[in-house]
Amino acid sequence: MTIVEEHRTEIRVQDTVYRIEVAAREGGGAAGEDRWVTVMVGGAGPQEEPVAEGRLDIDAEAVPALATVLSDTLMAFAGRSNGRNGRRRSADRPAHQGLPWSEELDAELEGRWLAGESVEEIARRFERTPGGIRARLPRVGCDPERRGAYLPIPPSQREVGELG
């Protein structure tokens, strides 16, 4: 068998070091053309005691499906872990919370605000929190305190004829 690709990741979480090694290899099948992926997981605590250990050998075609199943299963399990990791995703958290905004989304946000939609309506449409919408409105020039309005032009940026 020949290794054709290899990735290694090591991270430290507090006093524990986790290591994941992934190697793609060819061969092993009857025709010698099968491609397999080996995933090795390890982890050691502060006194070098093992906290994670395992190996998976996966047909390369099954990797995307198995990755989804493993991820979903581990996240669900972590969600029932009495909150020990502190980074659980709330079940009612909006789907796009924390994701970047595009120019198109900014333009739509501005248009909806100027059309008179409420923060709550816009938050539902964008699948974000009302606080996230209020925080984004000034970035597109809208006044989050006055529905349907732009921010006023600060006096320092007004033309001479506009003062007064």
Tab-separated table of C-alpha atoms in Angstrom:
chain	number	residue	atom	x	y	z
A	1	MET	CA	0.000	0.000	0.000
A	2	THR	CA	1.159	3.509	-0.824
A	3	ILE	CA	0.334	6.628	1.216
A	4	VAL	CA	-0.777	9.344	-1.200
A	5	GLU	CA	-1.788	12.074	1.232
A	6	GLU	CA	-1.270	12.711	4.922
A	7	HIS	CA	-2.510	15.329	7.409
A	8	ARG	CA	-1.632	15.781	11.076
A	9	THR	CA	-3.277	18.100	13.566
A	10	GLU	CA	-2.416	18.605	17.201
A	11	ILE	CA	-4.267	20.954	19.506
A	12	ARG	CA	-4.079	21.754	23.198
A	13	VAL	CA	-7.242	22.326	25.205
A	14	GLN	CA	-6.250	23.453	28.676
A	15	ASP	CA	-3.842	20.733	29.877
A	16	THR	CA	-4.871	18.080	27.352
A	17	VAL	CA	-3.232	17.542	23.957
A	18	TYR	CA	-5.302	15.966	21.169
A	19	ARG	CA	-3.802	14.543	17.990
A	20	ILE	CA	-5.490	13.457	14.767
A	21	GLU	CA	-3.601	11.871	11.899
A	22	VAL	CA	-5.282	11.130	8.579
A	23	ALA	CA	-3.596	9.184	5.805
A	24	ALA	CA	-5.041	8.317	2.402
A	25	ARG	CA	-3.564	5.234	0.843
A	26	GLU	CA	-4.075	3.210	-2.304
A	27	GLY	CA	-4.102	-0.533	-2.618
A	28	GLY	CA	-5.324	-3.329	-0.452
A	29	GLY	CA	-8.228	-4.332	-2.637
A	30	ALA	CA	-8.279	-7.295	-4.998
A	31	ALA	CA	-7.485	-5.073	-7.971
A	32	GLY	CA	-5.028	-2.974	-5.957
A	33	GLU	CA	-6.917	0.192	-6.930
A	34	ASP	CA	-8.998	0.737	-3.806
A	35	ARG	CA	-8.373	3.951	-1.910
A	36	TRP	CA	-8.634	3.902	1.862
A	37	VAL	CA	-8.363	6.529	4.560
A	38	THR	CA	-6.955	5.787	7.995
A	39	VAL	CA	-7.835	8.105	10.873
A	40	MET	CA	-5.859	7.789	14.085
A	41	VAL	CA	-6.967	9.748	17.161
A	42	GLY	CA	-5.043	10.214	20.373
A	43	GLY	CA	-5.089	12.433	23.385
A	44	ALA	CA	-3.093	12.758	26.584
A	45	GLY	CA	-3.903	14.592	29.799
A	46	PRO	CA	-1.553	16.620	31.991
A	47	GLN	CA	0.114	13.517	33.478
A	48	GLU	CA	0.351	11.877	30.032
A	49	GLU	CA	-2.668	9.697	30.818
A	50	PRO	CA	-4.563	8.664	27.666
A	51	VAL	CA	-7.887	10.435	27.165
A	52	ALA	CA	-8.513	9.422	23.538
A	53	GLU	CA	-7.255	6.554	21.458
A	54	GLY	CA	-8.511	4.902	18.305
A	55	ARG	CA	-8.147	4.054	14.652
A	56	LEU	CA	-10.641	3.947	11.796
A	57	ASP	CA	-10.004	2.453	8.363
A	58	ILE	CA	-12.534	3.804	5.891
A	59	ASP	CA	-13.177	3.281	2.180
A	60	ALA	CA	-12.481	6.737	0.681
A	61	GLU	CA	-15.918	6.867	-0.945
A	62	ALA	CA	-17.554	6.498	2.481
A	63	VAL	CA	-15.548	9.328	4.116
A	64	PRO	CA	-18.018	12.212	3.475
A	65	ALA	CA	-21.005	10.283	4.853
A	66	LEU	CA	-19.095	8.896	7.824
A	67	ALA	CA	-17.628	12.334	8.602
A	68	THR	CA	-21.149	13.776	8.816
A	69	VAL	CA	-22.415	10.914	10.955
A	70	LEU	CA	-19.429	11.094	13.318
A	71	SER	CA	-19.618	14.874	13.620
A	72	ASP	CA	-23.371	14.903	14.264
A	73	THR	CA	-23.143	12.034	16.756
A	74	LEU	CA	-20.237	13.523	18.705
A	75	MET	CA	-21.862	16.971	18.810
A	76	ALA	CA	-25.133	15.460	20.047
A	77	PHE	CA	-23.245	13.528	22.697
A	78	ALA	CA	-21.315	16.647	23.744
A	79	GLY	CA	-24.615	18.498	24.046
A	80	ARG	CA	-25.630	16.068	26.769
A	81	SER	CA	-22.332	16.384	28.636
A	82	ASN	CA	-23.675	18.714	31.363
A	83	GLY	CA	-22.115	21.729	29.601
A	84	ARG	CA	-18.541	20.812	30.526
A	85	ASN	CA	-16.998	22.129	27.316
A	86	GLY	CA	-18.845	25.457	27.450
A	87	ARG	CA	-19.108	25.665	23.658
A	88	ARG	CA	-22.375	23.863	23.095
A	89	ARG	CA	-24.549	25.259	20.363
A	90	SER	CA	-27.969	26.181	21.637
A	91	ALA	CA	-30.744	24.331	19.842
A	92	ASP	CA	-32.602	27.592	19.239
A	93	ARG	CA	-29.595	29.542	17.966
A	94	PRO	CA	-30.282	31.104	14.553
A	95	ALA	CA	-28.631	29.220	11.680
A	96	HIS	CA	-26.655	32.212	10.333
A	97	GLN	CA	-25.627	33.768	13.660
A	98	GLY	CA	-21.972	34.760	13.524
A	99	LEU	CA	-21.567	34.164	9.795
A	100	PRO	CA	-20.056	36.927	7.628
A	101	TRP	CA	-22.247	39.385	5.760
A	102	SER	CA	-22.005	39.811	1.985
A	103	GLU	CA	-22.645	42.987	-0.008
A	104	GLU	CA	-25.903	41.435	-1.234
A	105	LEU	CA	-27.079	40.704	2.312
A	106	ASP	CA	-26.129	44.231	3.412
A	107	ALA	CA	-28.137	45.705	0.521
A	108	GLU	CA	-31.134	43.538	1.383
A	109	LEU	CA	-30.861	44.497	5.066
A	110	GLU	CA	-30.825	48.191	4.144
A	111	GLY	CA	-33.808	47.787	1.817
A	112	ARG	CA	-35.886	45.889	4.348
A	113	TRP	CA	-35.119	48.422	7.116
A	114	LEU	CA	-36.000	51.380	4.872
A	115	ALA	CA	-39.219	49.578	3.839
A	116	GLY	CA	-40.244	49.630	7.498
A	117	GLU	CA	-39.707	46.013	8.569
A	118	SER	CA	-39.059	45.471	12.272
A	119	VAL	CA	-35.785	44.179	13.674
A	120	GLU	CA	-37.531	40.933	14.666
A	121	GLU	CA	-38.941	40.389	11.149
A	122	ILE	CA	-35.545	41.005	9.585
A	123	ALA	CA	-33.829	38.727	12.129
A	124	ARG	CA	-36.207	35.887	11.208
A	125	ARG	CA	-35.646	36.461	7.477
A	126	PHE	CA	-31.844	36.447	7.822
A	127	GLU	CA	-31.823	33.677	10.470
A	128	ARG	CA	-29.825	35.902	12.838
A	129	THR	CA	-30.437	37.409	16.256
A	130	PRO	CA	-32.195	40.753	16.736
A	131	GLY	CA	-29.016	42.002	18.436
A	132	GLY	CA	-27.003	41.017	15.386
A	133	ILE	CA	-29.381	42.943	13.130
A	134	ARG	CA	-29.251	46.042	15.366
A	135	ALA	CA	-25.454	45.880	15.347
A	136	ARG	CA	-25.317	45.591	11.544
A	137	LEU	CA	-27.756	48.413	10.713
A	138	PRO	CA	-25.293	51.291	11.353
A	139	ARG	CA	-22.742	49.551	9.149
A	140	VAL	CA	-25.117	49.943	6.209
A	141	GLY	CA	-25.952	53.526	7.194
A	142	CYS	CA	-29.292	52.825	8.884
A	143	ASP	CA	-30.428	54.174	12.237
A	144	PRO	CA	-31.313	51.198	14.479
A	145	GLU	CA	-33.355	53.512	16.738
A	146	ARG	CA	-35.660	54.824	13.971
A	147	ARG	CA	-37.316	52.216	11.784
A	148	GLY	CA	-37.079	53.090	8.098
A	149	ALA	CA	-34.458	55.803	8.573
A	150	TYR	CA	-30.851	56.369	7.693
A	151	LEU	CA	-28.397	57.565	10.308
A	152	PRO	CA	-28.166	61.370	10.432
A	153	ILE	CA	-25.097	62.979	8.931
A	154	PRO	CA	-22.798	63.999	11.788
A	155	PRO	CA	-22.245	67.772	12.045
A	156	SER	CA	-18.536	67.368	11.303
A	157	GLN	CA	-19.404	65.924	7.852
A	158	ARG	CA	-22.195	68.327	6.875
A	159	GLU	CA	-21.797	70.939	4.197
A	160	VAL	CA	-21.577	74.575	5.394
A	161	GLY	CA	-25.094	75.298	4.096
A	162	GLU	CA	-26.560	72.404	6.063
A	163	LEU	CA	-25.488	73.724	9.470
A	164	GLY	CA	-27.960	75.580	11.526
